[in-house]
Coordinates of C-alpha atoms and ligand atoms in Angstrom, one line a residue:
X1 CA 0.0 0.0 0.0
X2 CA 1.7 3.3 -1.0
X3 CA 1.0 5.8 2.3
X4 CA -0.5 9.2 1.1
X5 CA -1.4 10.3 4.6
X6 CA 1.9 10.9 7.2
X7 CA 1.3 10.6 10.7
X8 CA 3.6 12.3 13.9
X9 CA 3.6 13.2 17.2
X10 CA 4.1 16.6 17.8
X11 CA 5.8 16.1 21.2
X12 CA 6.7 12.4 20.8
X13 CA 5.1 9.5 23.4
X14 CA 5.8 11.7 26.6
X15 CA 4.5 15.7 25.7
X16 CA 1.4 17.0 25.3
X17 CA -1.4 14.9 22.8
X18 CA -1.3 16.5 19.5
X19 CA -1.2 14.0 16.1
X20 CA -0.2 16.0 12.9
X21 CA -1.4 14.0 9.6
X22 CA 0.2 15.4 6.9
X23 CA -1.3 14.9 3.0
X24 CA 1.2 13.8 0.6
X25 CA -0.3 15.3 -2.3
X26 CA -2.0 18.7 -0.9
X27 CA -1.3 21.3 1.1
X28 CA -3.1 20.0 4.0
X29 CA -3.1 18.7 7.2
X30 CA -5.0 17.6 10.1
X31 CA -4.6 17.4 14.0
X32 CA -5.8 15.0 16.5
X33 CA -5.3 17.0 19.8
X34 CA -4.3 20.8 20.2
X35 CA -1.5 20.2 22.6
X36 CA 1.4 22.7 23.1
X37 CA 2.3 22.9 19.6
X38 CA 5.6 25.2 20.2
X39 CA 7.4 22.1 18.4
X40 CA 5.7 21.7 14.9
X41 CA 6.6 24.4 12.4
X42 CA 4.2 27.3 11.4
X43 CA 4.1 25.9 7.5
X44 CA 2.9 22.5 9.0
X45 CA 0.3 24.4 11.5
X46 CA -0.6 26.6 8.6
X47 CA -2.0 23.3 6.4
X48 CA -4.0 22.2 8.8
X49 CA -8.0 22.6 7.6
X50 CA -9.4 20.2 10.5
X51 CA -8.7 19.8 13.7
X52 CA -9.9 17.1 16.3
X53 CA -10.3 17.5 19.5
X54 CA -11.0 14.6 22.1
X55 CA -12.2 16.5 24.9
X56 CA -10.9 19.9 26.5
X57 CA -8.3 19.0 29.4
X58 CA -6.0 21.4 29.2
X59 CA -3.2 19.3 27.8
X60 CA -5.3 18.2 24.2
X61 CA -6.5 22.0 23.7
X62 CA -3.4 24.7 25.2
X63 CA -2.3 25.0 21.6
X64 CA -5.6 26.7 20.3
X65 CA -3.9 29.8 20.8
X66 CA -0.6 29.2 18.9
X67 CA -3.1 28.1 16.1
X68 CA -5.0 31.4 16.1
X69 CA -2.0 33.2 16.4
X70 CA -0.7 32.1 13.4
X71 CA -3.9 31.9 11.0
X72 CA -5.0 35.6 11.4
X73 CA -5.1 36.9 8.0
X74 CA -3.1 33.9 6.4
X75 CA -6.1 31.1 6.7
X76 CA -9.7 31.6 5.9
X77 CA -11.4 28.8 7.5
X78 CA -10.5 26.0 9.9
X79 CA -12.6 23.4 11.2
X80 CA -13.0 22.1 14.3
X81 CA -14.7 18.6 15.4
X82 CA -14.8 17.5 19.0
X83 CA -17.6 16.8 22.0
X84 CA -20.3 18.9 23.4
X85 CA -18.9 21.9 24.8
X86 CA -16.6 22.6 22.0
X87 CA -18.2 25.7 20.6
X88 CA -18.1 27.3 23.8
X89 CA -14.8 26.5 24.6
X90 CA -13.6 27.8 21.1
X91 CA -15.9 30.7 22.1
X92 CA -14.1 31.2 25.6
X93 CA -11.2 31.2 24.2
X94 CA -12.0 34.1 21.5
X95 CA -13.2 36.1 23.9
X96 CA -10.8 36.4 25.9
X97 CA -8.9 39.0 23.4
X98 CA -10.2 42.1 21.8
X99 CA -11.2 42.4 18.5
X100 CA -12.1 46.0 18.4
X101 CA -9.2 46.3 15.5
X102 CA -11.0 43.1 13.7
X103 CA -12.2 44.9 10.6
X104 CA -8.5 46.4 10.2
X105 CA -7.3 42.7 9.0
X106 CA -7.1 42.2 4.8
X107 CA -8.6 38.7 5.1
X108 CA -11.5 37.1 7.5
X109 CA -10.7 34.1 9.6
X110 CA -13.5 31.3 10.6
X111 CA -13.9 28.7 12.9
X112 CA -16.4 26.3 11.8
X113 CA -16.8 24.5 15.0
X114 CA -18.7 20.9 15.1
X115 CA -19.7 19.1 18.4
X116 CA -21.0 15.0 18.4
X117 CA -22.8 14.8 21.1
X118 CA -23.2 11.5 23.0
X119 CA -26.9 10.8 21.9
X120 CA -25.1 11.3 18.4
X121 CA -26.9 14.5 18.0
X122 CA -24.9 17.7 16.7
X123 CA -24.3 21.2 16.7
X124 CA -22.6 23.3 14.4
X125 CA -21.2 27.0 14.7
X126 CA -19.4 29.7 12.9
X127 CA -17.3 31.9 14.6
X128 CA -15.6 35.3 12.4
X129 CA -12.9 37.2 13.1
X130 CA -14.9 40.1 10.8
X131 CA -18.1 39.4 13.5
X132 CA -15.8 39.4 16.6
X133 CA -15.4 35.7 16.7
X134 CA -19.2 35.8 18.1
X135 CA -20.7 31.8 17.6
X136 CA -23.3 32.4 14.6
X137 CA -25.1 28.7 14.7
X138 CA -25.2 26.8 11.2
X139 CA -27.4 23.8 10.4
X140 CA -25.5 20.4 11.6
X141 CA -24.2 19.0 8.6
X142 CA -26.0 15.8 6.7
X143 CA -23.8 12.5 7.2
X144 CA -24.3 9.5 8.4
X145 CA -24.1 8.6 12.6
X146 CA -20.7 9.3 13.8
X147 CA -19.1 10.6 10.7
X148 CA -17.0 14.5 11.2
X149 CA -16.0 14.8 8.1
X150 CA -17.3 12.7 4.6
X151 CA -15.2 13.2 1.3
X152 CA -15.1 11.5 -2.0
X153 CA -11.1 10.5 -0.9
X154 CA -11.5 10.2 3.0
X155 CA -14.3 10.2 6.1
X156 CA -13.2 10.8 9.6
X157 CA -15.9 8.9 12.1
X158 CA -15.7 9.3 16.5
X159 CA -17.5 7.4 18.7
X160 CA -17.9 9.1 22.5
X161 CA -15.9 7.5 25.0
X162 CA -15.7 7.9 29.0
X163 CA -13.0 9.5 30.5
X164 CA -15.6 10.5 33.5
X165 CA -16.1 13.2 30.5
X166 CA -17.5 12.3 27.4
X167 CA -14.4 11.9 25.2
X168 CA -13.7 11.3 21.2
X169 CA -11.8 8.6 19.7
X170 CA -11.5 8.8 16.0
X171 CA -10.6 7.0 12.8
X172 CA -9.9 8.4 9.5
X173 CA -10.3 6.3 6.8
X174 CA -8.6 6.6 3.3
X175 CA -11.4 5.9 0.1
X176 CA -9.3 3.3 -2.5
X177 CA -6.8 4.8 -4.8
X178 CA -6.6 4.1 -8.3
X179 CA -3.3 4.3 -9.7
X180 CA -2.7 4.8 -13.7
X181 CA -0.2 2.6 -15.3
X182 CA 1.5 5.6 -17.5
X183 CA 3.7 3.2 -18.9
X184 CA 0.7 0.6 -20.2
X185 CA -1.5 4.1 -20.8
X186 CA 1.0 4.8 -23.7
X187 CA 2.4 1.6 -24.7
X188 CA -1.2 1.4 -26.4
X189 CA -1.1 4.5 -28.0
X190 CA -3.5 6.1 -25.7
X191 CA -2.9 9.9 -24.4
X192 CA -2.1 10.9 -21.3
X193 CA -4.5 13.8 -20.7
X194 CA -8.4 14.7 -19.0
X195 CA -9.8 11.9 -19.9
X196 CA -8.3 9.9 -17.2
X197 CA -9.7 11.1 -14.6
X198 CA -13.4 10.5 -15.8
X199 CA -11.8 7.1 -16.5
X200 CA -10.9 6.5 -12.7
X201 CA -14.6 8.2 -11.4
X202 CA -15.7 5.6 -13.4
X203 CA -13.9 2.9 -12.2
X204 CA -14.0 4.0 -8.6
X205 CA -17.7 4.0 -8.8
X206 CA -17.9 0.7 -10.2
X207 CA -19.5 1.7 -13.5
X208 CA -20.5 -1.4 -15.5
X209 CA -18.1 -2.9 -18.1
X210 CA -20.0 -1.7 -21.0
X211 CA -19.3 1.9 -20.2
X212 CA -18.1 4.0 -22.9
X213 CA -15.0 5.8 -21.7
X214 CA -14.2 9.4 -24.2
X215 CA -11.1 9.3 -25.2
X216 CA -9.0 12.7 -25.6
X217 CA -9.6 13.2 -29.6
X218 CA -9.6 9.6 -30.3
X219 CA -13.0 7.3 -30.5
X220 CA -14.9 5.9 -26.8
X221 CA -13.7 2.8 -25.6
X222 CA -15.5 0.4 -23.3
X223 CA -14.6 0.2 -19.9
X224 CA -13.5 -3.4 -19.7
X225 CA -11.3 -2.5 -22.5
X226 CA -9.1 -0.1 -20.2
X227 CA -9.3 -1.6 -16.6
X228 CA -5.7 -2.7 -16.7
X229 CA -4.8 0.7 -17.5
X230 CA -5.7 0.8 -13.2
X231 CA -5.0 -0.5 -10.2
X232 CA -7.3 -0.5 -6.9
X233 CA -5.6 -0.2 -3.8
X234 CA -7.2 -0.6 -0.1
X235 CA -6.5 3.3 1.5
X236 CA -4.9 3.6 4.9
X237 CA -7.1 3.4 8.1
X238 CA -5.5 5.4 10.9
X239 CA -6.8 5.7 14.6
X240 CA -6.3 8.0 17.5
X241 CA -7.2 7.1 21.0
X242 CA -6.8 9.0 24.5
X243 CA -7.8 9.8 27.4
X244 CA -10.0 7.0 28.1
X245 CA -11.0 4.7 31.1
X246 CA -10.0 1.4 30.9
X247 CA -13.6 0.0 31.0
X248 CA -14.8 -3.2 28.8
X249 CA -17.5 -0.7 27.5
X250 CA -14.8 1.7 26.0
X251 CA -12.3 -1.0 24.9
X252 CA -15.3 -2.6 23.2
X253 CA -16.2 1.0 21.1
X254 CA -13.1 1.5 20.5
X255 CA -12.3 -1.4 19.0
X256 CA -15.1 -1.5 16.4
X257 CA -14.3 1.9 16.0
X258 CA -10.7 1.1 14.8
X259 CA -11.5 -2.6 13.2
X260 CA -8.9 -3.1 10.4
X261 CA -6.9 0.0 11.3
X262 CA -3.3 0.1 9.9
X263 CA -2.0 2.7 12.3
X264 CA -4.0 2.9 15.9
X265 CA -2.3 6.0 18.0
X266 CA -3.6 4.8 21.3
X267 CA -2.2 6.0 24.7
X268 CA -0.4 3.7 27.3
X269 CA -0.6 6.4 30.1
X270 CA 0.3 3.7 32.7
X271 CA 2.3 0.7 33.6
X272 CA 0.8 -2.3 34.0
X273 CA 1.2 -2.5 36.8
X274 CA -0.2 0.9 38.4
X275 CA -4.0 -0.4 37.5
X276 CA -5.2 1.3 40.1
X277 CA -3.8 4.9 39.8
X278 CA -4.6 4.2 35.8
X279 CA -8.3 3.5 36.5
X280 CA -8.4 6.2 39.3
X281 CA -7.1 9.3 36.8
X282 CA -9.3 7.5 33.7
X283 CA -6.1 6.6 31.8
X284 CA -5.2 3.2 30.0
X285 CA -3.0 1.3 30.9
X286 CA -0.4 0.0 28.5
X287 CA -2.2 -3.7 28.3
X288 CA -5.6 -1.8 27.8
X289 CA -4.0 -0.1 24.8
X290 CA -2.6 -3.4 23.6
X291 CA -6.2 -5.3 24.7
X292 CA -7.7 -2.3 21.8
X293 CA -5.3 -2.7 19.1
X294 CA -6.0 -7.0 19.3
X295 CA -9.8 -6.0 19.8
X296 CA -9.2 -3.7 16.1
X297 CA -6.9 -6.5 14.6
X298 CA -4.2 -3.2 14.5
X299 CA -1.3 -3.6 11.9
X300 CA 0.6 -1.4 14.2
X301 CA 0.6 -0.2 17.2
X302 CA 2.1 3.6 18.7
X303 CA 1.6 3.9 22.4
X304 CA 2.0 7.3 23.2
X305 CA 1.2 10.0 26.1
X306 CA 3.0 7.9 28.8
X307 CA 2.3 9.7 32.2
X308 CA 5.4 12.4 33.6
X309 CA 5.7 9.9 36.5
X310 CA 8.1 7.3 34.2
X311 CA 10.2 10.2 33.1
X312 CA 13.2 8.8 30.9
X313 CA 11.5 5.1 31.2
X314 CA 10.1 4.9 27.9
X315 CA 11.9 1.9 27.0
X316 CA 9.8 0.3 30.1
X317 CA 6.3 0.8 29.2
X318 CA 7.2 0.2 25.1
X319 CA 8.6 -2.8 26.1
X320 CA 5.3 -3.8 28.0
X321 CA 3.6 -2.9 25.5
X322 CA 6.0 -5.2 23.0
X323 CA 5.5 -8.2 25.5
X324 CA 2.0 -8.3 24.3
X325 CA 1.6 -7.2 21.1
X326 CA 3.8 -7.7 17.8
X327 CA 3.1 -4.6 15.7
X328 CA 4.5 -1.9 18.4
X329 CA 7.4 -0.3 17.6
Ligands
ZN401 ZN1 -8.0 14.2 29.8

């Protein structure tokens, strides 16, 4: 499978959550988490178009600010996705600076702020640099239970998990991608030009064989004439999990959530050993995370946000995490 979507951890397994998934082929980017951000460059932060947030502690959402800092007048929209409560913390947030200079700026900024709410309901707000970042409500947008964010080359879904807060987990999920064989393309005389990409919708969208496919200047062909021109490849499933109790109930979401996932970010907060204090503070433990990636049938495994209290032990709780599961790192 060739990788078009680049996953990294800002501040590594021990720093503060924040995922950066970078697009091979666009200028774009999203985040999982809004941590302290002071290590990812401002060309990366200035890509991102979504950001998702699992839940508002103060370590998943101190980098709001850095974010906003650097996308007045460069970026016109970003979007945010998280749990109930979002819009007002974005809101909070916006409020707590003055904008009476706001209609002295050459180009508008926009939070479009969504919330999933645990009942799966939603809201949606806009909030405008040019309106004083006031939240101006929109209609939720139409997609299916669970889905943020629905494109023809990739959906993001979240399920609500319990961290004694309602808390998002989320997958993205990569549509197939249908690679031209230049090479074949040519050797049959054929043009490489428009019509291929009317020739991948229609082989992406599983267009009968009989389908006549136009031809740049040269007479339709039928679709089962050109198919080896193409190959279909599986897209990449990535997951992000954190700041969840260790409960059969969330293990159990989370791992239907993230079933078939290549790459499940998932933190290991705790030893195995510290259960208690793990259960206690509504962390996973590193066989919890392990007991979710087995539960998904994970490829791979990257335990990350290991608690400040194994300072300089990451070797101990990656190798716990190793003991129990082949695909960690
Ligand atoms: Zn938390």
């Amino acid at each position: 499978m060739k990788a078009l979507l680049h996953p990294d951890l800002v501040n590594g397994r021990t720093g503060d959550p924040a995922l950066f998934l970078d697009f091979q082929f666009a200028r774009r980017a999203f985040l999982f988490d809004i941590g302290d951000l002071h290590a990812l460059p401002a060309r990366k932060i200035l890509r991102v178009s979504d950001a998702f947030v699992s839940h508002c502690h103060l370590d998943h959402f101190v980098g709001f600010d850095t974010v906003l800092r650097l996308s007045i007048g460069r970026v016109a929209t970003i979007r945010l996705h998280g749990p109930e409560g979002l819009i007002a913390a974005v809101a909070q947030k916006l409020a707590a600076y003055t904008w009476n200079l706001a209609d002295k700026y050459a180009a508008d900024l926009a939070f479009v702020v969504q919330e999933l709410h645990e009942d799966g309901s939603r809201r949606r707000a806009r909030l405008r640099l040019r309106n004083r970042f006031v939240a101006e409500p929109l209609d939720p947008p139409d997609l299916p239970s669970g889905c943020l964010l629905d494109e023809p080359a990739l959906r993001v879904r979240a399920v609500t998990l319990d961290h004694f807060i309602p808390c998002l987990a989320f997958a993205v999920e990569e549509a197939r991608h249908l690679n031209v064989w230049r090479n074949r393309v040519e050797a049959e005389g054929l043009p490489i030009g428009p019509w291929l990409g009317p020739f991948k919708q229609a082989v992406a969208s599983g267009a009968p064989d009989d389908t006549a496919i136009a031809i740049d200047g040269l007479p339709a062909r039928p679709l089962r004439d050109l198919r080896h021109l193409v190959t279909v490849e599986r897209g990449q499933k990535i997951g992000y999990v954190t700041d969840i109790r260790g409960t059969e109930a969330n293990i159990t979401a989370a791992g239907e959530l993230l079933a078939g996932v290549d790459i499940l970010f998932c933190e290991a907060a705790f030893a195995a050993e510290d259960a208690a204090v793990a259960a206690d503070r509504g962390h996973l433990t590193t066989r919890e995370a392990v007991e979710i990636a087995r539960r998904a049938g994970a490829k791979r495994l990257e335990p990350f946000h290991f608690s400040p209290r194994y300072a300089d032990q990451d070797d101990r709780l990656l190798r716990e995490v190793r003991e129990f599961f082949s695909g960690a790192p």
